[in-house]
Amino acid sequence: MIVLVFVGLILLAHYYLWHRLVRSTTAPGRLRKALTWGVVALMLLVVATFVGTRADFGTWLAWPGYLWLAMLFYLFVFLAVLEIPRAVAAVWLRRAERRRAPVPEPVAVLAGTPAPDDVAAGLPDAVPDPVEPPAALSRRLFLGRATAAVAGVGAAATVGYGVSSALGDPVIEPVRVTLPKLDPRLSGLRFAVVSDIHLGPLTGRSHTERIVRMINGLEADVVAIVGDLVDGSVARLGPLARPLKDLESRYGAYFVTGNHEYFSPGGYVEWLDELGELGVRPLRNERVEIAHQGAVLDLAGVNDLGGAAQGDGPDFAKALGGRTSGRSTVLLAHQPVQVSEAARHGVDLQLSGHTHGGQIMPFNLVVGLQQPVVSGLATVDGVQVYTTRGAGFWGPPVRVGAPPEITILELRS
């Protein structure tokens, strides 16, 4: 069902682009036919890219396919925004043409001239009107080409900026969180939080190396990787993840699954084993004690909601049951929406990702309909939730209004 909805949306979006960028900018003929087939080819490219990258084949399609998807999105946005000024301009031009049009003078009917009734009957002497008057055709082409030019320049500039943001260094976001129950001896404990690295067909080993280098430069006490590390199998992406073995922190690096780990062609278990080999400990509906300066913090992790279909969903009771009363608890949970269950188990702080901060504006408005926190720190059901924008990207290598992020989060009492 989801696949059919996706294909339907892609089809509708390409039809709208064809209507505005091809039909409205060209006269009937060879050029229009060629451009029409070009739009069809681009639509098939998007579908093939999603199928190929998800199935671990055809990854060479990723760059052209995902870049066109980003252009498709922003062309759609710009063209939709321009619909109203385009309609206003069309009315203004139509009225201007009427004012300039000369008033026809009466003409005597000469012998042999077809009578109006003959013309209406379609007799041989009648001359049919053109399907579209030259003035109307000229007006349509002018408006269509002007609109297409503005939308094209706007979309290309936006995507270009978004690519430079997505492929650039993540922003270091310093955050202080006050926990009322925190033992004063734990005040100053620092977490390096990173999520949604999304190792995949568009990232190389250097992507991981840069993230590891930046995290190590923060000299954090704990490293928390909050899901969606990979978009593919260990066989294909294992070398890209290998730099994670160089992560440095006082009390270790921890990981919880995101929804994308469950999409891996090789299965999520192989990634759990691989991370264990790299020195990153998966928290599988469990918790560990972080002992610091004579005090103890509970660090818990739950599986992502996406694992439920594979019998590997979150189990809050297992991860959080039987804790020492009065001890503060930090929970790693990939999706912010999991906070509702965390609140029922007395969690003090939840660290999440998943949203990418919306990744490409104005998509952040849509994400907010499904997740309680799109990015940053907020309080939900009495629990503080920090949602990182993530250090990578999914799909198009584009981030607009939501730059990649690595968070250095400090606990305060």
Short mmCIF file of C-alpha atoms in Angstrom, two decimals:
data_model
loop_
_atom_site.label_atom_id
_atom_site.label_comp_id
_atom_site.label_asym_id
_atom_site.label_seq_id
_atom_site.Cartn_x
_atom_site.Cartn_y
_atom_site.Cartn_z
CA MET A 1 0.00 0.00 0.00
CA ILE A 2 2.80 2.42 0.96
CA VAL A 3 4.57 1.62 -2.31
CA LEU A 4 1.44 2.39 -4.33
CA VAL A 5 0.97 5.72 -2.51
CA PHE A 6 4.61 6.61 -3.14
CA VAL A 7 4.40 5.79 -6.86
CA GLY A 8 1.13 7.73 -7.10
CA LEU A 9 2.66 10.84 -5.53
CA ILE A 10 5.69 10.64 -7.79
CA LEU A 11 3.41 10.30 -10.83
CA LEU A 12 1.27 13.29 -9.82
CA ALA A 13 4.32 15.45 -9.08
CA HIS A 14 5.86 14.70 -12.48
CA TYR A 15 2.55 15.34 -14.24
CA TYR A 16 2.32 18.74 -12.55
CA LEU A 17 5.90 19.55 -13.60
CA TRP A 18 5.16 18.43 -17.16
CA HIS A 19 2.09 20.67 -17.24
CA ARG A 20 3.99 23.73 -16.00
CA LEU A 21 7.48 23.18 -17.45
CA VAL A 22 6.67 21.49 -20.77
CA ARG A 23 3.10 22.06 -21.89
CA SER A 24 3.00 25.69 -20.73
CA THR A 25 6.37 26.59 -22.25
CA THR A 26 6.24 24.91 -25.68
CA ALA A 27 3.99 24.75 -28.71
CA PRO A 28 2.87 21.34 -30.01
CA GLY A 29 5.68 19.65 -31.93
CA ARG A 30 8.89 17.67 -31.67
CA LEU A 31 10.35 19.69 -28.80
CA ARG A 32 7.32 19.08 -26.62
CA LYS A 33 7.39 15.35 -27.38
CA ALA A 34 11.10 15.12 -26.55
CA LEU A 35 10.67 16.98 -23.26
CA THR A 36 7.66 14.83 -22.38
CA TRP A 37 9.70 11.66 -22.77
CA GLY A 38 12.43 13.29 -20.69
CA VAL A 39 9.96 13.82 -17.82
CA VAL A 40 8.85 10.17 -18.10
CA ALA A 41 12.49 9.05 -17.92
CA LEU A 42 13.10 11.16 -14.80
CA MET A 43 10.02 9.69 -13.13
CA LEU A 44 11.26 6.16 -13.81
CA LEU A 45 14.70 7.15 -12.50
CA VAL A 46 13.23 8.11 -9.11
CA VAL A 47 11.35 4.82 -8.77
CA ALA A 48 14.38 2.79 -9.86
CA THR A 49 16.60 4.65 -7.39
CA PHE A 50 14.36 3.82 -4.42
CA VAL A 51 14.02 0.18 -5.43
CA GLY A 52 17.72 -0.26 -6.23
CA THR A 53 19.17 1.37 -3.12
CA ARG A 54 16.76 -0.42 -0.78
CA ALA A 55 17.60 -3.80 -2.35
CA ASP A 56 21.39 -3.18 -2.27
CA PHE A 57 21.75 -3.09 -6.07
CA GLY A 58 21.78 -0.32 -8.63
CA THR A 59 23.42 2.03 -6.14
CA TRP A 60 25.05 3.89 -9.04
CA LEU A 61 21.61 5.43 -9.59
CA ALA A 62 21.70 7.12 -6.19
CA TRP A 63 23.43 10.37 -7.14
CA PRO A 64 21.34 11.28 -10.21
CA GLY A 65 18.15 9.81 -8.76
CA TYR A 66 18.26 11.53 -5.39
CA LEU A 67 19.49 14.85 -6.78
CA TRP A 68 16.57 14.87 -9.22
CA LEU A 69 14.21 14.02 -6.35
CA ALA A 70 15.42 17.14 -4.53
CA MET A 71 14.97 19.23 -7.67
CA LEU A 72 11.50 17.73 -8.17
CA PHE A 73 10.51 18.72 -4.63
CA TYR A 74 11.71 22.31 -4.87
CA LEU A 75 10.42 22.81 -8.40
CA PHE A 76 7.04 21.70 -7.12
CA VAL A 77 7.27 24.10 -4.14
CA PHE A 78 8.35 27.10 -6.25
CA LEU A 79 5.77 26.45 -8.96
CA ALA A 80 2.99 26.05 -6.38
CA VAL A 81 3.97 29.35 -4.73
CA LEU A 82 4.01 31.05 -8.16
CA GLU A 83 0.50 29.88 -9.10
CA ILE A 84 -1.24 32.96 -7.67
CA PRO A 85 1.09 35.63 -9.17
CA ARG A 86 0.97 33.71 -12.45
CA ALA A 87 -2.84 33.81 -12.48
CA VAL A 88 -2.83 37.53 -11.65
CA ALA A 89 -0.35 38.23 -14.44
CA ALA A 90 -2.48 36.27 -16.92
CA VAL A 91 -5.55 38.38 -16.11
CA TRP A 92 -3.56 41.62 -16.38
CA LEU A 93 -2.07 40.64 -19.76
CA ARG A 94 -5.47 39.59 -21.11
CA ARG A 95 -7.00 42.93 -20.18
CA ALA A 96 -4.06 44.85 -21.61
CA GLU A 97 -4.46 43.04 -24.95
CA ARG A 98 -8.15 43.86 -25.04
CA ARG A 99 -7.43 47.56 -24.47
CA ARG A 100 -4.90 47.58 -27.29
CA ALA A 101 -7.05 45.62 -29.74
CA PRO A 102 -8.44 47.86 -32.60
CA VAL A 103 -12.23 48.16 -32.95
CA PRO A 104 -13.29 46.42 -36.22
CA GLU A 105 -15.05 48.64 -38.80
CA PRO A 106 -18.30 47.54 -40.48
CA VAL A 107 -17.70 45.70 -43.76
CA ALA A 108 -20.26 45.55 -46.56
CA VAL A 109 -21.41 42.12 -47.58
CA LEU A 110 -20.37 41.59 -51.20
CA ALA A 111 -21.82 39.18 -53.65
CA GLY A 112 -20.32 35.73 -53.24
CA THR A 113 -19.29 36.30 -49.62
CA PRO A 114 -20.37 33.38 -47.45
CA ALA A 115 -23.31 34.23 -45.24
CA PRO A 116 -22.96 33.75 -41.49
CA ASP A 117 -25.30 30.77 -41.67
CA ASP A 118 -23.06 29.16 -44.28
CA VAL A 119 -19.99 29.63 -42.05
CA ALA A 120 -21.77 28.15 -39.10
CA ALA A 121 -22.81 25.18 -41.24
CA GLY A 122 -19.15 24.54 -42.15
CA LEU A 123 -19.64 24.99 -45.94
CA PRO A 124 -16.51 24.87 -48.15
CA ASP A 125 -16.03 28.65 -48.19
CA ALA A 126 -15.94 28.82 -44.37
CA VAL A 127 -12.52 29.31 -42.69
CA PRO A 128 -12.32 27.61 -39.22
CA ASP A 129 -10.85 29.52 -36.33
CA PRO A 130 -7.48 28.29 -34.99
CA VAL A 131 -7.62 26.11 -31.88
CA GLU A 132 -5.70 28.76 -29.90
CA PRO A 133 -5.54 32.39 -31.08
CA PRO A 134 -1.99 33.65 -31.70
CA ALA A 135 -2.33 36.29 -28.95
CA ALA A 136 -3.45 33.70 -26.40
CA LEU A 137 -0.66 31.31 -27.43
CA SER A 138 1.91 34.07 -27.11
CA ARG A 139 0.59 35.06 -23.68
CA ARG A 140 0.61 31.45 -22.46
CA LEU A 141 4.15 30.83 -23.63
CA PHE A 142 5.42 34.09 -22.10
CA LEU A 143 3.88 33.35 -18.71
CA GLY A 144 4.87 29.70 -18.82
CA ARG A 145 8.49 30.43 -19.67
CA ALA A 146 8.80 33.25 -17.16
CA THR A 147 7.35 31.05 -14.40
CA ALA A 148 9.55 28.11 -15.39
CA ALA A 149 12.67 30.31 -15.37
CA VAL A 150 11.97 31.69 -11.89
CA ALA A 151 11.11 28.26 -10.49
CA GLY A 152 14.12 26.64 -12.14
CA VAL A 153 16.61 29.20 -10.84
CA GLY A 154 15.06 29.13 -7.36
CA ALA A 155 15.04 25.32 -7.16
CA ALA A 156 18.60 24.98 -8.48
CA ALA A 157 19.93 27.59 -6.04
CA THR A 158 18.12 25.98 -3.11
CA VAL A 159 19.31 22.48 -3.95
CA GLY A 160 22.87 23.74 -4.49
CA TYR A 161 22.86 25.35 -1.06
CA GLY A 162 21.31 22.22 0.45
CA VAL A 163 24.01 19.96 -1.03
CA SER A 164 26.80 22.12 0.39
CA SER A 165 25.10 22.02 3.81
CA ALA A 166 24.51 18.25 3.77
CA LEU A 167 28.05 17.40 2.66
CA GLY A 168 29.74 19.95 4.91
CA ASP A 169 30.92 19.61 8.50
CA PRO A 170 28.18 19.02 11.06
CA VAL A 171 27.45 21.91 13.42
CA ILE A 172 28.55 21.37 17.03
CA GLU A 173 25.49 22.18 19.17
CA PRO A 174 26.31 22.80 22.86
CA VAL A 175 23.33 22.07 25.12
CA ARG A 176 22.91 22.21 28.89
CA VAL A 177 20.12 20.24 30.50
CA THR A 178 19.17 20.67 34.14
CA LEU A 179 17.82 17.53 35.81
CA PRO A 180 16.16 18.28 39.17
CA LYS A 181 16.92 14.81 40.59
CA LEU A 182 20.53 14.66 39.35
CA ASP A 183 23.13 13.93 42.00
CA PRO A 184 25.32 17.07 42.24
CA ARG A 185 28.40 14.89 41.78
CA LEU A 186 27.14 14.08 38.26
CA SER A 187 26.80 17.74 37.34
CA GLY A 188 29.03 18.42 34.34
CA LEU A 189 28.78 14.89 32.88
CA ARG A 190 28.96 15.33 29.10
CA PHE A 191 27.34 13.30 26.31
CA ALA A 192 28.35 13.47 22.66
CA VAL A 193 25.07 12.72 20.89
CA VAL A 194 24.92 11.78 17.23
CA SER A 195 22.16 10.20 15.19
CA ASP A 196 21.10 9.46 11.62
CA ILE A 197 24.58 9.11 10.19
CA HIS A 198 23.01 7.07 7.38
CA LEU A 199 26.05 5.36 5.91
CA GLY A 200 24.94 4.47 2.41
CA PRO A 201 25.53 4.79 -1.33
CA LEU A 202 26.15 8.55 -1.18
CA THR A 203 28.57 8.56 1.76
CA GLY A 204 32.15 7.40 1.89
CA ARG A 205 34.52 6.35 4.64
CA SER A 206 35.56 9.99 4.99
CA HIS A 207 32.02 10.80 6.22
CA THR A 208 32.48 8.48 9.20
CA GLU A 209 36.07 9.58 9.79
CA ARG A 210 35.03 13.23 9.99
CA ILE A 211 32.24 12.46 12.49
CA VAL A 212 34.59 10.37 14.66
CA ARG A 213 37.27 13.09 14.54
CA MET A 214 34.76 15.77 15.59
CA ILE A 215 33.33 13.65 18.42
CA ASN A 216 36.80 12.86 19.75
CA GLY A 217 37.58 16.57 19.75
CA LEU A 218 34.71 17.13 22.20
CA GLU A 219 36.34 14.93 24.90
CA ALA A 220 32.94 13.64 26.01
CA ASP A 221 32.33 11.28 28.91
CA VAL A 222 29.77 9.20 26.97
CA VAL A 223 29.10 8.80 23.24
CA ALA A 224 25.47 8.08 22.32
CA ILE A 225 24.63 6.96 18.76
CA VAL A 226 20.83 7.21 18.60
CA GLY A 227 19.93 5.01 15.61
CA ASP A 228 19.84 5.06 11.81
CA LEU A 229 23.55 4.46 11.43
CA VAL A 230 23.27 2.58 8.12
CA ASP A 231 21.31 2.19 4.90
CA GLY A 232 22.58 -1.14 3.65
CA SER A 233 24.28 -4.40 4.55
CA VAL A 234 27.51 -5.07 6.43
CA ALA A 235 28.94 -6.60 3.27
CA ARG A 236 28.60 -3.30 1.43
CA LEU A 237 28.94 -0.73 4.22
CA GLY A 238 31.18 -2.47 6.75
CA PRO A 239 34.32 -0.62 5.58
CA LEU A 240 32.48 2.71 5.95
CA ALA A 241 31.62 1.95 9.59
CA ARG A 242 35.11 0.80 10.56
CA PRO A 243 36.35 4.23 11.76
CA LEU A 244 33.86 3.94 14.66
CA LYS A 245 36.42 1.75 16.41
CA ASP A 246 38.46 4.92 17.00
CA LEU A 247 35.73 6.68 19.05
CA GLU A 248 37.10 8.01 22.32
CA SER A 249 35.21 8.70 25.55
CA ARG A 250 35.66 8.16 29.27
CA TYR A 251 32.76 5.73 29.78
CA GLY A 252 32.23 4.22 26.36
CA ALA A 253 30.10 4.48 23.22
CA TYR A 254 26.51 3.17 23.10
CA PHE A 255 24.01 2.54 20.32
CA VAL A 256 20.29 1.93 19.90
CA THR A 257 18.59 0.82 16.72
CA GLY A 258 16.71 3.16 14.43
CA ASN A 259 14.08 2.19 11.90
CA HIS A 260 16.62 1.98 9.07
CA GLU A 261 18.62 -0.79 10.75
CA TYR A 262 15.56 -3.00 10.19
CA PHE A 263 15.60 -2.22 6.45
CA SER A 264 19.10 -3.65 6.00
CA PRO A 265 19.17 -6.45 3.38
CA GLY A 266 21.41 -8.48 5.69
CA GLY A 267 19.21 -7.94 8.72
CA TYR A 268 19.73 -5.82 11.82
CA VAL A 269 21.50 -8.55 13.83
CA GLU A 270 24.61 -8.45 11.65
CA TRP A 271 24.97 -4.74 12.43
CA LEU A 272 24.64 -5.33 16.15
CA ASP A 273 27.44 -7.88 15.92
CA GLU A 274 29.54 -5.55 13.77
CA LEU A 275 29.19 -2.66 16.19
CA GLY A 276 30.19 -4.92 19.07
CA GLU A 277 33.36 -5.76 17.16
CA LEU A 278 34.02 -2.03 16.73
CA GLY A 279 33.72 -1.32 20.45
CA VAL A 280 30.28 0.31 20.32
CA ARG A 281 27.85 -1.35 22.74
CA PRO A 282 24.24 -1.79 21.58
CA LEU A 283 21.69 -1.23 24.34
CA ARG A 284 18.99 -3.80 23.59
CA ASN A 285 16.10 -2.85 25.86
CA GLU A 286 18.60 -2.68 28.69
CA ARG A 287 20.53 -0.23 30.82
CA VAL A 288 24.00 0.28 32.20
CA GLU A 289 25.33 2.24 35.16
CA ILE A 290 27.57 5.24 34.49
CA ALA A 291 29.65 5.74 37.65
CA HIS A 292 31.13 9.24 37.86
CA GLN A 293 32.79 10.96 40.81
CA GLY A 294 31.24 8.57 43.31
CA ALA A 295 27.69 8.85 41.93
CA VAL A 296 25.74 6.69 39.48
CA LEU A 297 23.54 7.53 36.47
CA ASP A 298 21.31 4.98 34.74
CA LEU A 299 21.80 5.00 30.98
CA ALA A 300 19.08 2.97 29.25
CA GLY A 301 18.33 2.17 25.62
CA VAL A 302 15.24 0.79 23.88
CA ASN A 303 14.85 -0.67 20.41
CA ASP A 304 13.14 1.37 17.72
CA LEU A 305 9.43 1.06 17.00
CA GLY A 306 10.34 -0.24 13.54
CA GLY A 307 11.65 -3.44 15.08
CA ALA A 308 8.21 -4.54 16.29
CA ALA A 309 7.38 -6.10 12.90
CA GLN A 310 10.48 -8.30 13.26
CA GLY A 311 9.87 -9.23 16.87
CA ASP A 312 12.48 -6.75 18.08
CA GLY A 313 10.40 -3.81 19.28
CA PRO A 314 10.97 -1.62 22.33
CA ASP A 315 10.47 -3.06 25.81
CA PHE A 316 10.44 -0.23 28.33
CA ALA A 317 9.65 -2.46 31.28
CA LYS A 318 12.73 -4.56 30.61
CA ALA A 319 14.99 -1.55 30.08
CA LEU A 320 13.71 0.55 32.97
CA GLY A 321 12.15 -1.81 35.51
CA GLY A 322 13.65 -2.33 38.96
CA ARG A 323 15.80 0.82 39.04
CA THR A 324 17.22 2.26 42.22
CA SER A 325 14.82 4.93 43.41
CA GLY A 326 16.04 8.52 43.31
CA ARG A 327 18.63 7.80 40.63
CA SER A 328 18.45 9.89 37.45
CA THR A 329 17.90 8.07 34.16
CA VAL A 330 18.87 9.06 30.62
CA LEU A 331 17.12 7.08 27.89
CA LEU A 332 18.33 6.56 24.32
CA ALA A 333 15.32 6.11 22.01
CA HIS A 334 15.52 6.76 18.29
CA GLN A 335 12.11 8.38 17.82
CA PRO A 336 10.93 11.33 19.95
CA VAL A 337 7.40 9.89 19.94
CA GLN A 338 8.63 7.15 22.26
CA VAL A 339 8.66 9.72 25.08
CA SER A 340 5.05 8.97 25.97
CA GLU A 341 6.07 5.51 27.17
CA ALA A 342 9.27 6.85 28.73
CA ALA A 343 7.20 9.24 30.86
CA ARG A 344 5.28 6.30 32.35
CA HIS A 345 8.57 4.84 33.53
CA GLY A 346 9.94 7.97 35.20
CA VAL A 347 12.70 8.84 32.73
CA ASP A 348 14.39 12.21 33.36
CA LEU A 349 15.86 12.84 29.90
CA GLN A 350 15.36 11.18 26.50
CA LEU A 351 17.88 11.54 23.68
CA SER A 352 16.45 11.00 20.20
CA GLY A 353 16.99 11.57 16.50
CA HIS A 354 14.96 10.31 13.51
CA THR A 355 13.51 13.66 12.39
CA HIS A 356 16.62 15.16 10.73
CA GLY A 357 15.12 18.46 11.88
CA GLY A 358 12.91 18.14 8.81
CA GLN A 359 16.04 17.97 6.56
CA ILE A 360 14.48 20.05 3.78
CA MET A 361 12.18 22.97 4.49
CA PRO A 362 9.19 23.17 4.54
CA PHE A 363 9.09 19.40 5.24
CA ASN A 364 9.78 20.18 8.90
CA LEU A 365 6.13 21.25 9.15
CA VAL A 366 5.03 17.77 8.11
CA VAL A 367 7.40 16.01 10.53
CA GLY A 368 5.88 18.00 13.38
CA LEU A 369 2.55 16.30 12.73
CA GLN A 370 4.03 12.89 13.54
CA GLN A 371 6.71 13.62 16.15
CA PRO A 372 6.34 15.75 19.31
CA VAL A 373 9.77 17.37 18.90
CA VAL A 374 11.32 18.12 15.49
CA SER A 375 14.65 19.38 16.84
CA GLY A 376 16.19 20.79 19.99
CA LEU A 377 15.19 20.55 23.64
CA ALA A 378 11.57 20.38 24.78
CA THR A 379 9.50 18.95 27.62
CA VAL A 380 6.84 16.37 26.74
CA ASP A 381 4.64 14.70 29.36
CA GLY A 382 7.01 15.94 32.04
CA VAL A 383 10.09 14.42 30.38
CA GLN A 384 12.83 16.52 28.81
CA VAL A 385 13.56 15.38 25.24
CA TYR A 386 16.52 16.43 23.16
CA THR A 387 16.14 15.65 19.45
CA THR A 388 19.27 15.98 17.38
CA ARG A 389 19.02 16.88 13.67
CA GLY A 390 21.43 14.06 12.83
CA ALA A 391 24.86 14.10 11.25
CA GLY A 392 23.92 12.65 7.86
CA PHE A 393 21.02 12.67 5.44
CA TRP A 394 18.54 10.26 3.96
CA GLY A 395 17.63 10.19 0.28
CA PRO A 396 18.71 13.43 -1.39
CA PRO A 397 22.12 14.72 -0.20
CA VAL A 398 20.39 17.98 0.64
CA ARG A 399 19.68 19.81 3.92
CA VAL A 400 17.86 23.14 3.87
CA GLY A 401 17.11 24.91 7.15
CA ALA A 402 18.36 21.92 9.15
CA PRO A 403 22.16 21.62 9.00
CA PRO A 404 23.77 18.36 10.17
CA GLU A 405 24.54 18.27 13.88
CA ILE A 406 26.67 16.68 16.55
CA THR A 407 25.53 17.60 20.06
CA ILE A 408 27.65 18.04 23.15
CA LEU A 409 25.11 17.79 25.95
CA GLU A 410 26.06 18.63 29.53
CA LEU A 411 24.00 17.54 32.51
CA ARG A 412 23.49 20.03 35.34
CA SER A 413 21.98 19.51 38.75
#
